[in-house]
Coordinates of N, CA and C in Angstrom, one line a residue:
M1 N 15.5 10.5 7.5 CA 14.1 9.4 7.1 C 14.6 9.1 5.9
A2 N 15.1 8.1 5.6 CA 15.5 7.4 4.5 C 14.4 6.7 3.6
M3 N 14.0 6.7 2.5 CA 13.1 5.5 1.6 C 13.2 5.2 0.8
W4 N 13.0 3.4 0.9 CA 14.3 2.4 0.0 C 12.1 1.0 -0.8
V5 N 13.1 0.7 -1.3 CA 12.4 -0.3 -2.4 C 12.7 -2.0 -1.3
Q6 N 12.0 -3.1 -1.0 CA 12.5 -4.4 -1.2 C 11.4 -4.8 -1.5
P7 N 12.0 -6.1 -2.4 CA 11.1 -7.6 -2.4 C 10.8 -7.9 -1.5
A8 N 9.3 -8.1 -1.6 CA 9.1 -8.7 -0.4 C 7.7 -10.1 -0.9
S9 N 7.8 -11.3 0.0 CA 7.3 -12.4 -0.2 C 5.3 -12.3 0.4
A10 N 4.2 -13.1 -0.2 CA 3.2 -13.3 0.4 C 2.9 -13.2 1.7
A11 N 4.0 -13.7 2.2 CA 4.2 -13.5 3.5 C 3.6 -12.3 4.2
A12 N 5.5 -11.8 3.7 CA 5.5 -10.5 4.4 C 5.0 -8.9 3.5
L13 N 4.3 -9.0 2.5 CA 3.7 -7.9 2.1 C 2.1 -8.2 3.1
L14 N 1.5 -9.4 3.9 CA 0.4 -9.5 4.8 C 1.0 -9.3 5.5
A15 N 2.0 -9.0 5.9 CA 2.3 -8.9 7.5 C 2.2 -7.1 7.5
Y16 N 2.3 -6.5 6.8 CA 2.1 -5.0 6.4 C 0.4 -4.5 6.3
E17 N 0.2 -5.2 6.0 CA -1.6 -5.3 5.7 C -2.1 -3.8 5.9
D18 N -1.8 -3.4 7.2 CA -2.5 -2.2 6.9 C -1.5 -1.3 7.0
G19 N -0.2 -1.0 6.4 CA 0.4 0.0 5.6 C 0.0 -0.2 4.1
V20 N -0.1 -1.3 4.2 CA -0.7 -1.6 1.9 C -2.5 -0.7 2.4
R21 N -3.0 -1.1 2.8 CA -4.2 -0.3 2.9 C -4.5 0.6 3.0
R22 N -3.3 1.4 4.0 CA -2.9 3.1 3.4 C -3.0 3.6 2.4
A23 N -1.4 2.7 2.1 CA -0.9 3.2 1.1 C -2.0 3.4 -0.3
Y24 N -3.3 2.3 -0.1 CA -3.5 2.1 -1.5 C -4.9 3.3 -1.3
A25 N -5.3 3.7 0.0 CA -6.4 4.2 0.0 C -5.5 6.2 -0.6
E26 N -4.5 6.4 0.0 CA -3.9 7.6 -0.7 C -3.6 7.4 -1.9
A27 N -2.9 6.5 -2.6 CA -2.4 6.4 -3.9 C -3.6 6.5 -5.0
F28 N -4.8 5.9 -4.4 CA -5.8 6.1 -5.2 C -7.3 6.8 -4.8
A29 N -7.1 8.1 -4.2 CA -7.9 9.0 -3.5 C -8.2 9.7 -4.9
G30 N -6.7 10.7 -5.4 CA -6.9 11.1 -6.1 C -7.3 11.2 -7.4
P31 N -6.9 12.5 -8.6 CA -7.6 12.1 -9.8 C -6.7 11.3 -10.8
P32 N -7.0 10.6 -11.7 CA -8.7 9.9 -12.1 C -9.5 8.8 -11.4
W33 N -9.0 8.6 -10.5 CA -9.5 7.3 -9.3 C -11.0 8.5 -8.7
H34 N -10.5 9.2 -8.0 CA -11.2 9.2 -7.1 C -12.2 8.2 -5.9
E35 N -11.1 7.4 -5.2 CA -12.0 5.9 -5.5 C -11.9 6.7 -3.3
D36 N -12.9 6.0 -3.0 CA -13.3 6.2 -1.7 C -12.7 5.5 -0.9
P37 N -11.8 6.1 -0.4 CA -10.9 5.5 1.1 C -11.8 4.3 1.6
A38 N -12.4 4.4 2.0 CA -13.1 3.2 2.6 C -12.8 2.0 1.4
L39 N -12.7 2.2 0.4 CA -12.7 0.3 -0.4 C -11.0 0.1 -0.3
A40 N -10.7 0.9 0.5 CA -8.9 0.3 0.1 C -9.6 -1.2 1.4
A41 N -10.2 -1.0 2.3 CA -10.0 -2.8 3.1 C -10.3 -3.9 2.2
G42 N -11.1 -3.5 1.1 CA -11.9 -4.5 0.1 C -10.8 -5.0 -0.6
Y43 N -10.1 -3.6 -1.1 CA -8.9 -4.5 -1.8 C -7.6 -5.2 -0.7
T44 N -7.8 -5.0 0.3 CA -6.5 -5.9 1.3 C -7.5 -7.0 1.5
E45 N -8.0 -7.2 1.8 CA -9.6 -8.7 1.0 C -8.7 -9.5 0.3
R46 N -9.2 -8.7 -0.5 CA -8.8 -9.6 -1.9 C -7.1 -9.5 -2.5
L47 N -6.3 -8.6 -2.0 CA -4.7 -9.2 -1.8 C -4.5 -10.8 -1.2
R48 N -5.5 -11.2 -0.4 CA -5.2 -11.9 0.5 C -5.8 -13.2 -0.6
E49 N -6.0 -12.7 -1.1 CA -6.6 -14.1 -2.8 C -5.6 -14.1 -3.4
D50 N -5.2 -13.1 -4.3 CA -4.5 -12.8 -5.0 C -3.1 -13.2 -4.8
A51 N -2.6 -13.3 -3.8 CA -1.6 -13.8 -3.4 C -0.8 -14.9 -3.0
R52 N -1.6 -16.0 -3.6 CA -2.2 -17.5 -4.0 C -2.3 -17.6 -5.1
R53 N -1.9 -16.7 -6.3 CA -2.0 -16.7 -7.9 C 0.0 -17.0 -8.2
P54 N -0.6 -18.2 -9.0 CA 0.8 -18.5 -9.1 C 1.8 -17.6 -10.2
G55 N 3.1 -17.5 -9.3 CA 4.2 -16.5 -10.0 C 4.2 -15.1 -9.3
F56 N 3.0 -15.4 -8.4 CA 3.2 -14.0 -7.5 C 3.8 -13.6 -6.6
R57 N 4.1 -11.8 -6.4 CA 5.5 -11.3 -6.6 C 5.3 -10.4 -6.0
A58 N 5.8 -9.6 -4.7 CA 5.3 -8.1 -4.4 C 6.7 -7.3 -4.3
A59 N 6.4 -5.8 -3.8 CA 7.7 -5.4 -3.7 C 7.2 -4.1 -2.6
L60 N 7.3 -3.9 -1.6 CA 6.6 -2.6 -1.0 C 8.0 -1.8 -0.9
A61 N 7.9 -0.4 -1.0 CA 8.4 0.8 0.1 C 8.2 1.1 1.0
L62 N 9.7 1.6 1.1 CA 9.5 2.2 3.2 C 10.3 3.6 3.5
S63 N 9.3 3.9 4.2 CA 10.1 5.5 4.8 C 10.2 4.5 6.1
G64 N 11.4 5.5 6.8 CA 12.2 5.0 8.2 C 13.2 4.8 8.5
D65 N 13.8 4.0 9.5 CA 15.7 3.9 9.3 C 15.7 2.7 8.6
A66 N 16.5 2.7 7.5 CA 17.2 1.8 6.8 C 18.0 0.2 7.4
D67 N 18.2 1.2 8.4 CA 20.0 0.5 10.0 C 18.5 -0.3 10.3
E68 N 16.8 -0.6 10.9 CA 16.2 -1.0 12.0 C 15.3 -1.6 11.0
P69 N 16.1 -3.2 10.7 CA 15.1 -3.8 10.1 C 13.5 -4.2 10.5
G70 N 11.8 -4.3 9.9 CA 11.0 -3.8 10.2 C 10.1 -2.3 10.9
S71 N 11.2 -1.9 11.0 CA 10.6 -0.2 11.2 C 10.4 0.8 10.3
G72 N 10.1 0.3 9.0 CA 9.6 1.3 8.2 C 8.2 1.2 7.7
T73 N 7.6 2.5 7.7 CA 6.5 2.6 7.2 C 6.2 2.3 6.1
V74 N 4.9 1.8 5.5 CA 4.6 1.6 3.9 C 4.5 3.1 3.6
V75 N 4.9 3.1 2.2 CA 4.5 4.3 1.2 C 4.1 4.0 0.0
G76 N 4.4 2.9 -0.3 CA 3.9 2.0 -1.5 C 4.0 0.8 -1.9
F77 N 3.6 0.4 -2.8 CA 3.9 -1.4 -3.1 C 3.4 -2.2 -4.5
A78 N 3.6 -3.0 -4.8 CA 3.7 -3.6 -6.6 C 3.3 -4.9 -5.9
T79 N 2.4 -5.5 -7.2 CA 2.6 -6.6 -6.8 C 2.3 -7.6 -8.2
A80 N 2.6 -8.2 -9.0 CA 2.3 -8.6 -9.8 C 2.4 -10.3 -10.0
W81 N 1.6 -11.4 -10.9 CA 1.3 -13.3 -11.0 C 1.6 -13.4 -12.5
T82 N 1.2 -14.4 -12.8 CA 1.4 -15.2 -13.3 C 0.2 -15.2 -14.8
T83 N -0.2 -14.0 -15.6 CA -1.2 -14.2 -16.5 C -2.0 -15.6 -16.7
P84 N -3.1 -16.0 -16.4 CA -2.9 -17.7 -16.6 C -3.5 -17.9 -18.4
A85 N -4.2 -19.6 -18.3 CA -4.4 -19.3 -20.3 C -5.1 -20.5 -19.0
P86 N -6.6 -20.2 -19.6 CA -7.1 -19.1 -21.3 C -6.7 -18.0 -19.8
F87 N -6.9 -16.6 -20.8 CA -6.7 -15.2 -20.2 C -8.2 -15.9 -19.9
P88 N -8.1 -14.5 -18.4 CA -9.7 -14.3 -17.1 C -10.5 -13.8 -18.4
A89 N -12.1 -14.1 -18.0 CA -12.4 -13.0 -18.2 C -13.1 -12.1 -17.4
T90 N -12.9 -12.3 -16.1 CA -13.7 -11.0 -14.9 C -12.3 -10.2 -14.8
R91 N -13.1 -9.8 -13.6 CA -12.2 -8.0 -13.7 C -12.4 -6.6 -14.9
A92 N -11.5 -6.8 -14.8 CA -10.6 -5.4 -16.1 C -10.0 -6.7 -17.2
Y93 N -10.0 -7.6 -17.5 CA -9.4 -8.8 -18.5 C -10.3 -8.8 -19.8
A94 N -11.7 -8.7 -19.7 CA -12.4 -8.7 -20.9 C -12.6 -7.4 -21.4
A95 N -12.1 -6.9 -20.9 CA -11.1 -4.8 -21.8 C -10.4 -5.3 -21.8
V96 N -9.4 -6.2 -22.2 CA -8.3 -5.8 -22.2 C -8.4 -6.8 -23.5
A97 N -8.8 -7.6 -23.5 CA -9.0 -8.4 -24.8 C -9.4 -7.6 -26.1
S98 N -11.0 -7.2 -25.0 CA -11.1 -6.3 -26.7 C -10.7 -5.1 -26.7
L99 N -9.6 -4.4 -26.0 CA -8.8 -3.5 -26.7 C -7.7 -3.9 -27.6
L100 N -7.4 -5.6 -27.3 CA -5.7 -6.1 -28.2 C -6.7 -7.2 -29.2
G101 N -7.7 -8.0 -29.4 CA -8.4 -9.3 -30.2 C -7.2 -10.2 -29.6
P102 N -8.3 -11.1 -30.2 CA -7.8 -13.0 -29.3 C -6.8 -12.3 -29.8
E103 N -5.9 -12.8 -30.5 CA -4.6 -13.0 -30.8 C -3.1 -13.0 -30.3
R104 N -3.3 -11.8 -30.1 CA -2.6 -10.5 -29.7 C -2.6 -10.5 -27.3
T105 N -4.0 -11.1 -27.9 CA -4.5 -11.2 -25.7 C -3.5 -12.7 -25.9
D106 N -3.4 -14.0 -26.9 CA -3.2 -14.8 -26.4 C -1.7 -15.2 -26.7
A107 N -1.2 -14.4 -27.8 CA 0.4 -14.7 -28.1 C 1.0 -13.6 -27.1
W108 N 0.6 -12.5 -26.8 CA 1.7 -11.7 -26.0 C 1.2 -11.6 -24.4
L109 N -0.1 -12.2 -24.0 CA 0.0 -11.3 -22.3 C -0.2 -12.3 -21.7
V110 N -1.0 -14.0 -21.9 CA -1.1 -15.6 -21.2 C 0.2 -15.6 -21.2
G111 N 0.6 -16.4 -19.7 CA 1.7 -16.8 -19.1 C 2.7 -15.4 -19.2
A112 N 2.2 -14.0 -19.4 CA 3.2 -12.6 -19.1 C 3.8 -12.7 -17.5
L113 N 4.3 -12.1 -17.5 CA 4.3 -11.6 -16.2 C 3.3 -10.0 -15.9
E114 N 1.8 -10.3 -15.2 CA 1.4 -9.1 -15.1 C 1.4 -7.9 -14.5
V115 N 0.9 -7.1 -14.6 CA 1.3 -5.9 -12.7 C 0.0 -5.4 -12.6
D116 N 0.5 -6.0 -11.5 CA -1.9 -5.8 -11.4 C -1.8 -4.3 -10.6
E117 N -0.9 -4.1 -9.2 CA -1.3 -2.8 -8.6 C 0.1 -2.2 -8.4
L118 N 0.3 -1.2 -8.7 CA 1.3 0.1 -8.2 C 1.0 1.2 -7.5
A119 N 1.4 1.2 -6.9 CA 0.5 2.5 -5.9 C 1.8 3.5 -4.9
L120 N 1.3 4.6 -5.0 CA 2.5 5.0 -4.1 C 2.2 5.9 -3.3
S121 N 2.3 6.6 -2.0 CA 1.5 7.3 -1.4 C 2.0 9.4 -2.3
P122 N 0.9 10.4 -2.2 CA 1.1 11.2 -3.0 C 2.6 11.9 -2.1
H123 N 2.9 11.9 -0.9 CA 4.1 12.2 -0.7 C 5.3 11.5 -0.7
A124 N 5.4 10.7 -1.2 CA 6.6 9.7 -1.4 C 7.0 9.8 -2.9
R125 N 6.1 10.5 -3.7 CA 6.4 10.7 -5.0 C 7.9 11.5 -5.4
G126 N 8.0 11.0 -6.7 CA 9.3 12.0 -7.0 C 11.1 11.5 -6.3
A127 N 10.9 10.6 -5.6 CA 11.9 10.2 -5.3 C 11.9 9.0 -6.7
G128 N 11.8 8.8 -7.1 CA 12.1 7.1 -8.2 C 11.9 5.7 -7.6
L129 N 11.0 5.8 -6.8 CA 9.7 4.6 -5.8 C 9.4 3.8 -6.9
A130 N 8.8 4.3 -7.3 CA 7.2 3.7 -8.4 C 8.4 2.7 -9.7
A131 N 9.5 4.1 -9.9 CA 10.0 3.0 -11.1 C 10.7 1.8 -10.2
A132 N 12.0 1.8 -8.9 CA 12.2 0.8 -7.8 C 11.4 -0.3 -8.0
L133 N 9.4 0.0 -7.9 CA 8.6 -0.8 -7.5 C 8.1 -2.1 -8.8
L134 N 9.1 -1.0 -9.8 CA 8.0 -1.7 -10.7 C 9.3 -2.6 -11.4
E135 N 10.9 -2.4 -11.1 CA 12.0 -3.3 -11.7 C 11.3 -4.1 -10.7
S136 N 11.9 -4.5 -9.7 CA 11.4 -5.1 -8.6 C 10.8 -6.1 -8.8
V137 N 9.5 -6.2 -9.3 CA 8.5 -6.9 -9.5 C 8.5 -8.0 -10.1
T138 N 9.5 -6.9 -11.9 CA 9.5 -7.6 -13.2 C 11.0 -7.5 -13.8
A139 N 11.6 -7.7 -12.4 CA 13.0 -7.7 -13.3 C 13.2 -9.6 -13.5
S140 N 12.7 -10.3 -13.2 CA 12.6 -11.9 -13.6 C 11.9 -12.1 -14.2
A141 N 10.9 -11.3 -14.9 CA 9.9 -11.6 -15.6 C 10.7 -13.1 -16.8
P142 N 9.8 -13.7 -17.1 CA 10.0 -14.8 -17.9 C 10.6 -14.5 -19.4
G143 N 11.5 -13.7 -20.6 CA 11.9 -13.5 -21.5 C 11.4 -12.4 -21.4
G144 N 11.5 -11.5 -20.1 CA 10.9 -10.6 -20.5 C 9.8 -9.9 -20.7
R145 N 8.5 -11.2 -20.5 CA 7.0 -10.5 -21.0 C 6.3 -9.9 -19.8
C146 N 6.6 -8.9 -20.1 CA 5.2 -8.3 -18.7 C 4.6 -7.5 -19.1
W147 N 3.4 -6.8 -18.2 CA 2.3 -6.1 -18.8 C 2.2 -5.5 -17.8
L148 N 1.7 -4.7 -18.3 CA 0.5 -3.7 -17.3 C -1.1 -2.9 -17.4
L149 N -1.9 -2.8 -17.3 CA -3.0 -1.8 -17.4 C -3.0 -0.8 -16.9
T150 N -3.3 0.2 -17.9 CA -3.9 1.9 -16.7 C -4.8 2.7 -17.9
S151 N -4.8 3.6 -16.8 CA -6.1 4.5 -17.9 C -5.3 5.6 -18.4
R152 N -5.7 5.4 -19.0 CA -5.5 7.0 -20.3 C -4.8 8.4 -19.4
D153 N -6.1 8.8 -18.5 CA -6.0 9.5 -17.7 C -5.2 10.2 -16.6
A154 N -4.3 8.6 -16.3 CA -3.5 8.9 -15.6 C -2.1 9.0 -16.4
E155 N -2.5 10.5 -16.5 CA -1.0 11.4 -17.3 C 0.4 10.7 -16.4
P156 N 1.0 11.9 -15.2 CA 1.7 11.3 -14.9 C 2.3 9.4 -15.0
A157 N 1.1 8.7 -14.8 CA 1.4 7.1 -14.8 C 1.9 6.8 -16.1
V158 N 1.3 7.4 -17.2 CA 1.9 7.1 -18.3 C 2.5 7.8 -18.5
R159 N 3.3 8.6 -18.2 CA 4.7 9.1 -19.2 C 5.8 8.4 -18.3
L160 N 5.1 7.5 -16.6 CA 6.5 7.2 -16.3 C 6.7 5.9 -17.3
Y161 N 6.1 5.5 -17.5 CA 5.8 4.1 -18.3 C 6.7 4.1 -19.6
R162 N 6.1 5.4 -20.3 CA 6.5 5.6 -21.3 C 8.7 5.5 -20.9
R163 N 8.8 6.9 -19.8 CA 10.5 7.1 -20.4 C 11.3 5.8 -19.7
L164 N 10.4 4.7 -19.2 CA 11.3 3.6 -18.8 C 11.3 2.5 -19.4
G165 N 10.8 2.7 -21.0 CA 10.6 2.3 -22.1 C 9.9 1.1 -22.4
W166 N 8.0 1.3 -21.3 CA 7.4 0.7 -21.2 C 6.4 1.2 -22.7
R167 N 6.4 0.1 -23.5 CA 5.3 0.4 -24.9 C 3.9 -0.2 -24.9
Q168 N 3.2 1.4 -25.4 CA 1.8 1.1 -25.5 C 1.3 0.2 -27.1
V169 N 0.3 -0.5 -26.5 CA 0.2 -1.2 -27.5 C -0.9 -0.7 -28.3
P170 N -1.1 -0.4 -29.6 CA -2.8 0.0 -30.4 C -3.7 -0.5 -30.1
A171 N -5.2 -0.2 -29.9 CA -6.0 -0.4 -29.5 C -6.2 -1.3 -30.4
E172 N -7.7 -2.3 -30.9 CA -8.5 -2.5 -32.0 C -9.5 -2.0 -32.2
A173 N -10.2 -2.0 -29.8 CA -11.6 -1.6 -30.4 C -10.7 0.4 -29.9
A174 N -11.6 0.8 -30.7 CA -11.8 2.7 -30.3 C -12.8 2.5 -29.0
G175 N -12.5 4.2 -28.1 CA -13.6 4.7 -27.2 C -13.0 4.5 -26.0
S176 N -12.3 3.1 -25.6 CA -11.5 2.8 -23.9 C -10.6 4.5 -23.7
N177 N -10.8 4.0 -22.1 CA -9.7 5.2 -22.3 C -8.8 4.4 -21.3
L178 N -8.7 3.0 -21.2 CA -7.2 1.7 -21.2 C -6.2 1.6 -22.0
V179 N -5.8 1.5 -20.8 CA -4.5 1.9 -22.1 C -3.3 -0.5 -21.8
V180 N -2.8 -1.1 -22.8 CA -2.5 -1.4 -21.9 C -0.7 -1.4 -22.8
F181 N 0.5 -1.2 -21.4 CA 1.5 -1.5 -21.6 C 2.7 -2.9 -21.7
L182 N 3.9 -2.9 -22.7 CA 4.4 -4.2 -22.5 C 5.4 -3.9 -22.2
G183 N 6.5 -4.5 -21.2 CA 7.7 -4.0 -20.9 C 8.8 -3.9 -21.7
P184 N 9.5 -3.4 -21.8 CA 10.8 -2.7 -22.4 C 11.2 -4.1 -22.9
G185 N 11.7 -4.7 -22.3 CA 11.9 -6.3 -22.5 C 10.6 -7.4 -23.3
H186 N 10.0 -6.9 -23.5 CA 9.0 -7.6 -24.2 C 8.8 -8.1 -25.5
P187 N 8.8 -9.7 -25.4 CA 9.5 -9.5 -27.5 C 8.2 -8.7 -28.6
G188 N 7.0 -8.9 -28.2 CA 5.6 -8.7 -28.7 C 5.7 -7.4 -29.8
L189 N 6.4 -6.3 -29.1 CA 6.9 -4.7 -30.4 C 8.1 -4.8 -30.4
A190 N 8.7 -5.8 -30.7 CA 10.2 -6.0 -30.7 C 10.5 -5.2 -32.4
G191 N 11.8 -4.6 -32.7 CA 11.4 -4.2 -34.4 C 10.8 -3.5 -34.6
R192 N 9.4 -2.9 -34.1 CA 8.0 -2.5 -35.1 C 8.2 -1.4 -35.0
T193 N 8.2 -0.4 -35.5 CA 7.8 1.4 -35.2 C 6.8 2.0 -34.9
G194 N 6.4 2.7 -34.3 CA 5.2 3.7 -34.3 C 4.8 3.2 -33.2
Y195 N 4.9 2.8 -32.4 CA 4.3 2.3 -31.2 C 5.1 2.8 -29.5
A196 N 6.4 3.3 -29.9 CA 6.5 4.1 -29.2 C 6.4 6.2 -29.0
L197 N 5.3 6.0 -28.1 CA 4.9 7.4 -28.1 C 5.9 8.6 -27.3
D198 N 5.2 9.8 -27.6 CA 7.3 11.7 -27.0 C 6.8 10.6 -25.3
S199 N 7.7 10.4 -25.0 CA 8.3 10.1 -23.5 C 7.9 11.6 -22.8
G200 N 7.8 11.2 -21.8 CA 7.5 12.7 -20.9 C 8.0 12.8 -19.4
A201 N 8.1 13.8 -18.7 CA 9.0 13.8 -17.2 C 8.2 12.7 -16.5
S202 N 8.9 12.0 -15.5 CA 8.2 11.3 -14.7 C 7.1 12.5 -13.5
G203 N 5.9 11.4 -13.0 CA 5.1 12.1 -12.1 C 4.2 11.3 -11.1
G204 N 3.3 11.4 -10.6 CA 3.1 10.4 -10.0 C 2.4 9.3 -10.6
E205 N 2.8 8.0 -9.4 CA 2.2 6.7 -9.7 C 0.9 6.6 -9.2
A206 N 0.4 5.7 -10.2 CA -1.1 4.4 -9.8 C -1.3 3.7 -10.6
V207 N -1.1 2.6 -10.8 CA -1.4 1.6 -12.2 C -2.8 0.7 -11.7
R208 N -3.5 0.6 -12.0 CA -4.4 0.2 -12.0 C -5.5 -1.6 -13.0
R209 N -6.2 -2.6 -12.3 CA -6.3 -3.5 -12.7 C -7.5 -2.7 -13.8

């Protein structure tokens, strides 16, 4: 059985809604998230709204017969869109603004491509699918400007992002377990030293907004 990643329009992603819901539940049931699988239904409801955001893009990780279009089972997905101006204050955005401060938030994140979700079922990890999902949704980020937010406690995911060249932004506010990463081509930290932390091996993958 093959596994592969393919870009997906909003309509194509929503056509796989049941599989997306299942992959979401499986990806975030374990540590550090420990999310009740029943909440996955709420995510797919939010996804219908998110799919209408400017710059929305998505990718699917599928398992099955690659020669039979439409036969694949969803084992993971990624979504991204353009961060609007002014910078939002809903969901986790307020925490991000507190971590970076208003100047860096506006300069580095507004108008950039934000990766909202990157989820992969545990049984599909270790095959390079997370890296492929991330590349699929960020490859066309304007000027290389893309970013994501995750938890410091999501150690396998943090190691993955570092290995792929994503750079963790030093936080202005202490005491948070949230971390912001800028994509490898983002000009925000270009030419600066002291921001790329040690790399690790790839592991499980999950990113949260």
